[in-house]
Amino acid sequence: MKIKKPQLALIVGILCISIFPILIKLRLTPGLISAFYRMAIAATLLLPYVIITKKFKLPTIKLLIPAIICGILFASDVAVWNIAIQESSATQASLLTNLSPLWVGIGSFLFLKTKPAINFWIGTLVSLFGMIMLVGFPFFIELNFDTAFLLAVLSGILYAIYLLISKKVLSKVDVLSFMAISLISSSIYLGILCLMLGEPFSGFSDAGWLVLLIQAVVCQLLAWLSLSYATQHMRATRVSLSLLGQAVLTAILAWLFLDEIITLQMIIGGIILLLGIRITFYSKTISMKKVFSKTVKS
């Protein structure tokens, strides 16, 4: 399968955000203030570039408002996800927040003209089964839903809403202008929230500031410019489900650098998860009748 530019951008974006939970789990800065600096530093770097190169185009009020809302949604998603990562494991938080494909599929079915194909639903079910294997069946059977679990799921819901709204905005607004507006609104929103909650804006170690810089440049600017480009040229359902691959990469990185345990069950779950993602990219509609008829004939 030949990789096109949107698909390549999606891969780059996934690689960049895979390291984010590892950085947060180091606990060099509080989760909420980390989210603020991720947005603020990225905005500080991006704004001069789009203004000097004259690539910033202020959209109409009809498009500006949803772009601002996207910034607030994404900021909320990152803030909630940061706290979930620090309160649990990087692997678990990444897996649970990536339930967003399910919410995106349901949202697309209810509110968008482009309805998810049968391949999407099959791929979603396969991927979710793989994700349950990764987390562990007892976790779901015993309904061990602590605060970190609920925050991670909330993060996925917030990101799903962000994806659905941003898909519409990006169909009429260029990526750089959208990113600039989104980052400004995210920074202001998180800045006010941090002030209200008394979060520390300074006093971090050199390693802490370095991590904040990496988050802004790699995990925010590079990752989300790539993902916004992919979202602009691909179905929101495909982008969101492909992001499940980020959870697998994060699990591997967590095993390498944070000594988080990866079992054979988790490896099998990761393979099933990736298989589900591949199903959504399959061009021909999967027919269960044909599958069963071939099985009977053989």
C-alpha positions as a LaTeX table, in Angstrom:
\begin{tabular}{lrrr}
\hline
Residue & $x$ (\AA) & $y$ (\AA) & $z$ (\AA) \\
\hline
Met1 & 0.00 & 0.00 & 0.00 \\
Lys2 & 1.55 & 3.28 & $-1.14$ \\
Ile3 & 1.81 & 5.83 & 1.68 \\
Lys4 & 0.35 & 9.21 & 0.71 \\
Lys5 & 1.18 & 12.57 & 2.31 \\
Pro6 & $-1.80$ & 12.62 & 4.73 \\
Gln7 & $-0.98$ & 9.08 & 5.87 \\
Leu8 & 2.70 & 9.99 & 6.31 \\
Ala9 & 1.68 & 13.05 & 8.33 \\
Leu10 & $-0.50$ & 10.81 & 10.48 \\
Ile11 & 2.42 & 8.45 & 11.17 \\
Val12 & 4.72 & 11.36 & 12.13 \\
Gly13 & 2.04 & 12.76 & 14.42 \\
Ile14 & 1.54 & 9.41 & 16.15 \\
Leu15 & 5.29 & 9.00 & 16.71 \\
Cys16 & 5.56 & 12.49 & 18.22 \\
Ile17 & 2.69 & 12.14 & 20.68 \\
Ser18 & 3.81 & 8.65 & 21.75 \\
Ile19 & 6.61 & 10.13 & 23.87 \\
Phe20 & 4.29 & 12.60 & 25.62 \\
Pro21 & 2.97 & 10.24 & 28.36 \\
Ile22 & 6.55 & 9.21 & 29.16 \\
Leu23 & 7.55 & 12.84 & 29.69 \\
Ile24 & 4.51 & 13.52 & 31.89 \\
Lys25 & 5.10 & 10.39 & 33.94 \\
Leu26 & 8.53 & 11.74 & 34.95 \\
Arg27 & 6.60 & 14.18 & 37.20 \\
Leu28 & 9.11 & 17.02 & 36.70 \\
Thr29 & 6.20 & 19.50 & 36.61 \\
Pro30 & 2.55 & 19.36 & 37.78 \\
Gly31 & 0.10 & 17.99 & 35.20 \\
Leu32 & $-2.01$ & 21.12 & 34.77 \\
Ile33 & 0.87 & 23.60 & 34.50 \\
Ser34 & 2.57 & 21.21 & 32.08 \\
Ala35 & $-0.47$ & 21.46 & 29.81 \\
Phe36 & $-0.33$ & 25.28 & 30.01 \\
Tyr37 & 3.35 & 25.50 & 29.04 \\
Arg38 & 2.85 & 22.96 & 26.25 \\
Met39 & 0.33 & 25.33 & 24.65 \\
Ala40 & 1.97 & 28.64 & 25.61 \\
Ile41 & 5.47 & 27.77 & 24.36 \\
Ala42 & 4.07 & 26.31 & 21.14 \\
Ala43 & 2.00 & 29.47 & 20.59 \\
Thr44 & 5.04 & 31.69 & 21.24 \\
Leu45 & 7.01 & 29.79 & 18.59 \\
Leu46 & 4.26 & 29.54 & 15.99 \\
Leu47 & 2.77 & 33.06 & 16.10 \\
Pro48 & 5.86 & 35.01 & 14.93 \\
Tyr49 & 6.30 & 32.58 & 12.04 \\
Val50 & 2.71 & 32.84 & 10.72 \\
Ile51 & 2.71 & 36.64 & 11.14 \\
Ile52 & 6.10 & 37.26 & 9.50 \\
Thr53 & 5.37 & 34.90 & 6.60 \\
Lys54 & 1.83 & 36.32 & 6.34 \\
Lys55 & 0.37 & 32.81 & 6.46 \\
Phe56 & $-2.15$ & 33.70 & 9.16 \\
Lys57 & $-5.63$ & 34.37 & 7.85 \\
Leu58 & $-8.30$ & 35.44 & 10.31 \\
Pro59 & $-11.45$ & 33.45 & 9.50 \\
Thr60 & $-15.01$ & 34.73 & 9.73 \\
Ile61 & $-16.76$ & 34.81 & 13.12 \\
Lys62 & $-18.71$ & 31.72 & 12.05 \\
Leu63 & $-15.43$ & 29.77 & 11.82 \\
Leu64 & $-13.45$ & 31.68 & 14.46 \\
Ile65 & $-15.75$ & 30.70 & 17.34 \\
Pro66 & $-15.56$ & 26.92 & 16.71 \\
Ala67 & $-11.77$ & 27.24 & 16.26 \\
Ile68 & $-11.56$ & 28.88 & 19.70 \\
Ile69 & $-13.82$ & 26.16 & 21.13 \\
Cys70 & $-11.45$ & 23.57 & 19.63 \\
Gly71 & $-8.59$ & 25.17 & 21.53 \\
Ile72 & $-10.49$ & 25.00 & 24.82 \\
Leu73 & $-11.55$ & 21.39 & 24.18 \\
Phe74 & $-8.03$ & 20.31 & 23.29 \\
Ala75 & $-6.57$ & 22.13 & 26.30 \\
Ser76 & $-9.08$ & 20.39 & 28.57 \\
Asp77 & $-8.25$ & 17.05 & 26.97 \\
Val78 & $-4.50$ & 17.48 & 27.54 \\
Ala79 & $-4.96$ & 18.76 & 31.13 \\
Val80 & $-7.22$ & 15.86 & 32.10 \\
Trp81 & $-4.95$ & 13.35 & 30.34 \\
Asn82 & $-1.86$ & 14.71 & 32.14 \\
Ile83 & $-3.47$ & 14.17 & 35.53 \\
Ala84 & $-4.65$ & 10.68 & 34.53 \\
Ile85 & $-1.12$ & 9.73 & 33.43 \\
Gln86 & 0.44 & 10.92 & 36.70 \\
Glu87 & $-2.20$ & 9.15 & 38.80 \\
Ser88 & $-1.95$ & 5.80 & 36.98 \\
Ser89 & 0.45 & 4.28 & 34.44 \\
Ala90 & 1.45 & 5.84 & 31.12 \\
Thr91 & 0.23 & 2.70 & 29.34 \\
Gln92 & $-3.20$ & 2.55 & 30.98 \\
Ala93 & $-3.93$ & 6.27 & 30.59 \\
Ser94 & $-2.90$ & 6.18 & 26.91 \\
Leu95 & $-5.08$ & 3.18 & 26.19 \\
Leu96 & $-8.17$ & 4.54 & 27.90 \\
Thr97 & $-7.97$ & 8.00 & 26.36 \\
Asn98 & $-7.78$ & 6.29 & 22.98 \\
Leu99 & $-11.35$ & 5.11 & 23.34 \\
Ser100 & $-12.00$ & 8.29 & 21.35 \\
Pro101 & $-12.59$ & 6.35 & 18.07 \\
Leu102 & $-15.75$ & 4.91 & 19.60 \\
Trp103 & $-17.02$ & 8.38 & 20.54 \\
Val104 & $-15.99$ & 9.79 & 17.13 \\
Gly105 & $-17.83$ & 7.00 & 15.31 \\
Ile106 & $-20.98$ & 7.57 & 17.35 \\
Gly107 & $-20.68$ & 11.34 & 16.93 \\
Ser108 & $-20.18$ & 11.00 & 13.16 \\
Phe109 & $-23.21$ & 8.72 & 12.94 \\
Leu110 & $-25.38$ & 11.19 & 14.85 \\
Phe111 & $-24.16$ & 14.58 & 13.62 \\
Leu112 & $-22.14$ & 14.31 & 10.38 \\
Lys113 & $-23.26$ & 13.58 & 6.84 \\
Thr114 & $-20.31$ & 11.22 & 6.31 \\
Lys115 & $-21.36$ & 8.06 & 8.11 \\
Pro116 & $-18.78$ & 5.48 & 9.24 \\
Ala117 & $-18.60$ & 2.49 & 6.89 \\
Ile118 & $-19.09$ & $-1.08$ & 8.08 \\
Asn119 & $-15.29$ & $-1.50$ & 7.99 \\
Phe120 & $-14.96$ & 1.22 & 10.62 \\
Trp121 & $-17.29$ & $-0.52$ & 13.04 \\
Ile122 & $-15.61$ & $-3.89$ & 12.51 \\
Gly123 & $-12.18$ & $-2.29$ & 12.95 \\
Thr124 & $-13.37$ & $-0.46$ & 16.06 \\
Leu125 & $-14.66$ & $-3.63$ & 17.68 \\
Val126 & $-11.43$ & $-5.49$ & 16.87 \\
Ser127 & $-9.30$ & $-2.60$ & 18.16 \\
Leu128 & $-11.31$ & $-2.21$ & 21.35 \\
Phe129 & $-11.01$ & $-5.95$ & 22.02 \\
Gly130 & $-7.25$ & $-5.63$ & 21.57 \\
Met131 & $-7.20$ & $-2.66$ & 23.90 \\
Ile132 & $-9.13$ & $-4.57$ & 26.57 \\
Met133 & $-6.54$ & $-7.34$ & 26.31 \\
Leu134 & $-3.80$ & $-4.78$ & 26.79 \\
Val135 & $-5.37$ & $-3.37$ & 29.96 \\
Gly136 & $-6.50$ & $-6.77$ & 31.23 \\
Phe137 & $-9.91$ & $-8.41$ & 31.37 \\
Pro138 & $-10.14$ & $-8.38$ & 35.22 \\
Phe139 & $-9.93$ & $-4.58$ & 35.19 \\
Phe140 & $-13.16$ & $-4.36$ & 33.18 \\
Ile141 & $-14.89$ & $-7.36$ & 34.76 \\
Glu142 & $-14.35$ & $-6.00$ & 38.29 \\
Leu143 & $-15.32$ & $-2.46$ & 37.18 \\
Asn144 & $-12.23$ & $-1.07$ & 38.88 \\
Phe145 & $-12.97$ & 2.47 & 37.74 \\
Asp146 & $-10.92$ & 4.85 & 39.90 \\
Thr147 & $-10.46$ & 8.61 & 39.39 \\
Ala148 & $-7.54$ & 8.12 & 37.00 \\
Phe149 & $-9.63$ & 5.73 & 34.90 \\
Leu150 & $-12.55$ & 8.15 & 34.67 \\
Leu151 & $-10.25$ & 11.07 & 33.80 \\
Ala152 & $-8.60$ & 9.04 & 31.02 \\
Val153 & $-12.00$ & 8.14 & 29.56 \\
Leu154 & $-13.11$ & 11.80 & 29.85 \\
Ser155 & $-9.96$ & 12.76 & 27.96 \\
Gly156 & $-11.01$ & 10.48 & 25.11 \\
Ile157 & $-14.50$ & 11.99 & 25.00 \\
Leu158 & $-13.10$ & 15.54 & 24.93 \\
Tyr159 & $-10.69$ & 14.63 & 22.14 \\
Ala160 & $-13.48$ & 12.99 & 20.13 \\
Ile161 & $-15.57$ & 16.19 & 20.31 \\
Tyr162 & $-12.46$ & 18.18 & 19.35 \\
Leu163 & $-11.87$ & 15.96 & 16.32 \\
Leu164 & $-15.44$ & 16.24 & 15.07 \\
Ile165 & $-15.51$ & 20.04 & 15.37 \\
Ser166 & $-11.98$ & 20.56 & 14.02 \\
Lys167 & $-12.79$ & 18.40 & 10.98 \\
Lys168 & $-15.49$ & 20.89 & 9.97 \\
Val169 & $-13.31$ & 23.95 & 10.69 \\
Leu170 & $-10.28$ & 22.55 & 8.83 \\
Ser171 & $-12.39$ & 22.04 & 5.72 \\
Lys172 & $-12.53$ & 25.85 & 5.39 \\
Val173 & $-9.55$ & 27.13 & 7.43 \\
Asp174 & $-5.87$ & 26.40 & 6.67 \\
Val175 & $-3.90$ & 24.34 & 9.20 \\
Leu176 & $-1.50$ & 27.10 & 10.39 \\
Ser177 & $-4.26$ & 29.64 & 11.01 \\
Phe178 & $-6.33$ & 27.04 & 12.84 \\
Met179 & $-3.35$ & 26.00 & 14.97 \\
Ala180 & $-2.54$ & 29.62 & 15.86 \\
Ile181 & $-6.10$ & 30.36 & 16.98 \\
Ser182 & $-6.38$ & 27.06 & 18.83 \\
Leu183 & $-3.07$ & 27.55 & 20.69 \\
Ile184 & $-3.91$ & 31.12 & 21.74 \\
Ser185 & $-7.31$ & 30.10 & 23.14 \\
Ser186 & $-5.75$ & 27.03 & 24.81 \\
Ser187 & $-3.01$ & 29.12 & 26.45 \\
Ile188 & $-5.40$ & 31.79 & 27.77 \\
Tyr189 & $-7.86$ & 29.20 & 29.06 \\
Leu190 & $-5.22$ & 27.09 & 30.83 \\
Gly191 & $-3.41$ & 30.18 & 32.12 \\
Ile192 & $-6.58$ & 31.44 & 33.84 \\
Leu193 & $-7.30$ & 27.95 & 35.18 \\
Cys194 & $-3.77$ & 27.62 & 36.62 \\
Leu195 & $-4.02$ & 31.06 & 38.27 \\
Met196 & $-7.38$ & 30.18 & 39.84 \\
Leu197 & $-6.03$ & 26.90 & 41.22 \\
Gly198 & $-2.74$ & 28.39 & 42.42 \\
Glu199 & $-0.49$ & 26.30 & 40.16 \\
Pro200 & 3.26 & 27.22 & 40.22 \\
Phe201 & 4.50 & 28.92 & 37.04 \\
Ser202 & 8.20 & 28.67 & 37.95 \\
Gly203 & 10.70 & 26.95 & 40.21 \\
Phe204 & 11.24 & 23.91 & 37.99 \\
Ser205 & 14.58 & 22.15 & 37.46 \\
Asp206 & 16.55 & 22.50 & 34.22 \\
Ala207 & 15.34 & 19.02 & 33.26 \\
Gly208 & 11.78 & 20.15 & 33.94 \\
Trp209 & 12.09 & 23.15 & 31.60 \\
Leu210 & 13.70 & 20.93 & 28.94 \\
Val211 & 10.78 & 18.52 & 29.14 \\
Leu212 & 8.32 & 21.41 & 28.79 \\
Leu213 & 10.18 & 22.60 & 25.68 \\
Ile214 & 10.15 & 19.12 & 24.11 \\
Gln215 & 6.43 & 18.82 & 24.82 \\
Ala216 & 5.75 & 22.13 & 23.07 \\
Val217 & 7.97 & 21.61 & 20.01 \\
Val218 & 7.63 & 17.87 & 19.39 \\
Cys219 & 4.42 & 16.76 & 21.10 \\
Gln220 & 2.44 & 19.88 & 20.24 \\
Leu221 & 3.75 & 21.78 & 17.21 \\
Leu222 & 5.19 & 18.96 & 15.12 \\
Ala223 & 2.62 & 16.37 & 16.20 \\
Trp224 & $-0.49$ & 18.47 & 15.80 \\
Leu225 & 0.54 & 20.24 & 12.62 \\
Ser226 & 0.95 & 16.73 & 11.19 \\
Leu227 & $-2.31$ & 15.46 & 12.67 \\
Ser228 & $-4.26$ & 18.56 & 11.63 \\
Tyr229 & $-3.01$ & 18.08 & 8.07 \\
Ala230 & $-4.06$ & 14.42 & 8.22 \\
Thr231 & $-7.48$ & 15.35 & 9.66 \\
Gln232 & $-7.94$ & 17.90 & 6.86 \\
His233 & $-7.41$ & 15.26 & 4.15 \\
Met234 & $-8.71$ & 12.09 & 5.81 \\
Arg235 & $-11.85$ & 10.93 & 7.57 \\
Ala236 & $-11.98$ & 11.91 & 11.25 \\
Thr237 & $-12.92$ & 8.32 & 12.10 \\
Arg238 & $-9.77$ & 6.96 & 10.43 \\
Val239 & $-7.51$ & 9.50 & 12.08 \\
Ser240 & $-8.91$ & 8.84 & 15.55 \\
Leu241 & $-8.74$ & 5.06 & 15.21 \\
Ser242 & $-5.19$ & 5.21 & 13.83 \\
Leu243 & $-4.20$ & 7.12 & 16.97 \\
Leu244 & $-4.77$ & 3.88 & 18.88 \\
Gly245 & $-1.35$ & 2.90 & 17.54 \\
Gln246 & 0.08 & 5.62 & 19.79 \\
Ala247 & $-0.97$ & 3.59 & 22.82 \\
Val248 & 1.08 & 0.62 & 21.62 \\
Leu249 & 4.17 & 2.76 & 21.07 \\
Thr250 & 3.72 & 4.42 & 24.45 \\
Ala251 & 3.47 & 1.00 & 26.11 \\
Ile252 & 6.79 & $-0.03$ & 24.54 \\
Leu253 & 8.47 & 3.23 & 25.60 \\
Ala254 & 7.04 & 2.90 & 29.11 \\
Trp255 & 8.51 & $-0.61$ & 29.31 \\
Leu256 & 11.92 & 0.63 & 28.12 \\
Phe257 & 12.22 & 3.81 & 30.19 \\
Leu258 & 9.74 & 3.55 & 33.09 \\
Asp259 & 10.06 & $-0.18$ & 33.83 \\
Glu260 & 6.32 & $-0.71$ & 33.27 \\
Ile261 & 5.61 & $-4.40$ & 32.75 \\
Ile262 & 4.56 & $-5.70$ & 29.31 \\
Thr263 & 3.13 & $-9.22$ & 29.31 \\
Leu264 & 2.48 & $-11.65$ & 26.45 \\
Gln265 & $-1.21$ & $-10.81$ & 26.75 \\
Met266 & $-0.43$ & $-7.12$ & 26.21 \\
Ile267 & 1.67 & $-7.93$ & 23.14 \\
Ile268 & $-1.15$ & $-10.02$ & 21.63 \\
Gly269 & $-3.60$ & $-7.25$ & 22.48 \\
Gly270 & $-1.39$ & $-4.72$ & 20.70 \\
Ile271 & $-1.25$ & $-6.87$ & 17.56 \\
Ile272 & $-5.06$ & $-7.23$ & 17.55 \\
Leu273 & $-5.40$ & $-3.48$ & 18.08 \\
Leu274 & $-3.20$ & $-2.72$ & 15.06 \\
Leu275 & $-5.14$ & $-5.26$ & 13.00 \\
Gly276 & $-8.31$ & $-3.37$ & 13.80 \\
Ile277 & $-6.71$ & $-0.13$ & 12.59 \\
Arg278 & $-5.70$ & $-1.82$ & 9.33 \\
Ile279 & $-9.28$ & $-3.01$ & 8.76 \\
Thr280 & $-10.53$ & 0.60 & 8.72 \\
Phe281 & $-8.13$ & 1.37 & 5.85 \\
Tyr282 & $-9.32$ & $-1.60$ & 3.80 \\
Ser283 & $-10.90$ & $-0.09$ & 0.67 \\
Lys284 & $-13.41$ & $-2.84$ & $-0.13$ \\
Thr285 & $-16.41$ & $-3.16$ & 2.17 \\
Ile286 & $-16.18$ & $-6.28$ & 4.30 \\
Ser287 & $-19.21$ & $-8.52$ & 3.85 \\
Met288 & $-19.88$ & $-10.98$ & 6.64 \\
Lys289 & $-22.01$ & $-13.08$ & 4.25 \\
Lys290 & $-19.04$ & $-13.50$ & 1.90 \\
Val291 & $-16.73$ & $-14.37$ & 4.80 \\
Phe292 & $-19.09$ & $-17.07$ & 6.09 \\
Ser293 & $-19.82$ & $-18.40$ & 2.59 \\
Lys294 & $-16.07$ & $-18.79$ & 1.89 \\
Thr295 & $-15.66$ & $-20.52$ & 5.24 \\
Val296 & $-18.46$ & $-22.99$ & 4.45 \\
Lys297 & $-17.06$ & $-23.73$ & 0.94 \\
Ser298 & $-13.57$ & $-24.37$ & 2.28 \\
\hline
\end{tabular}
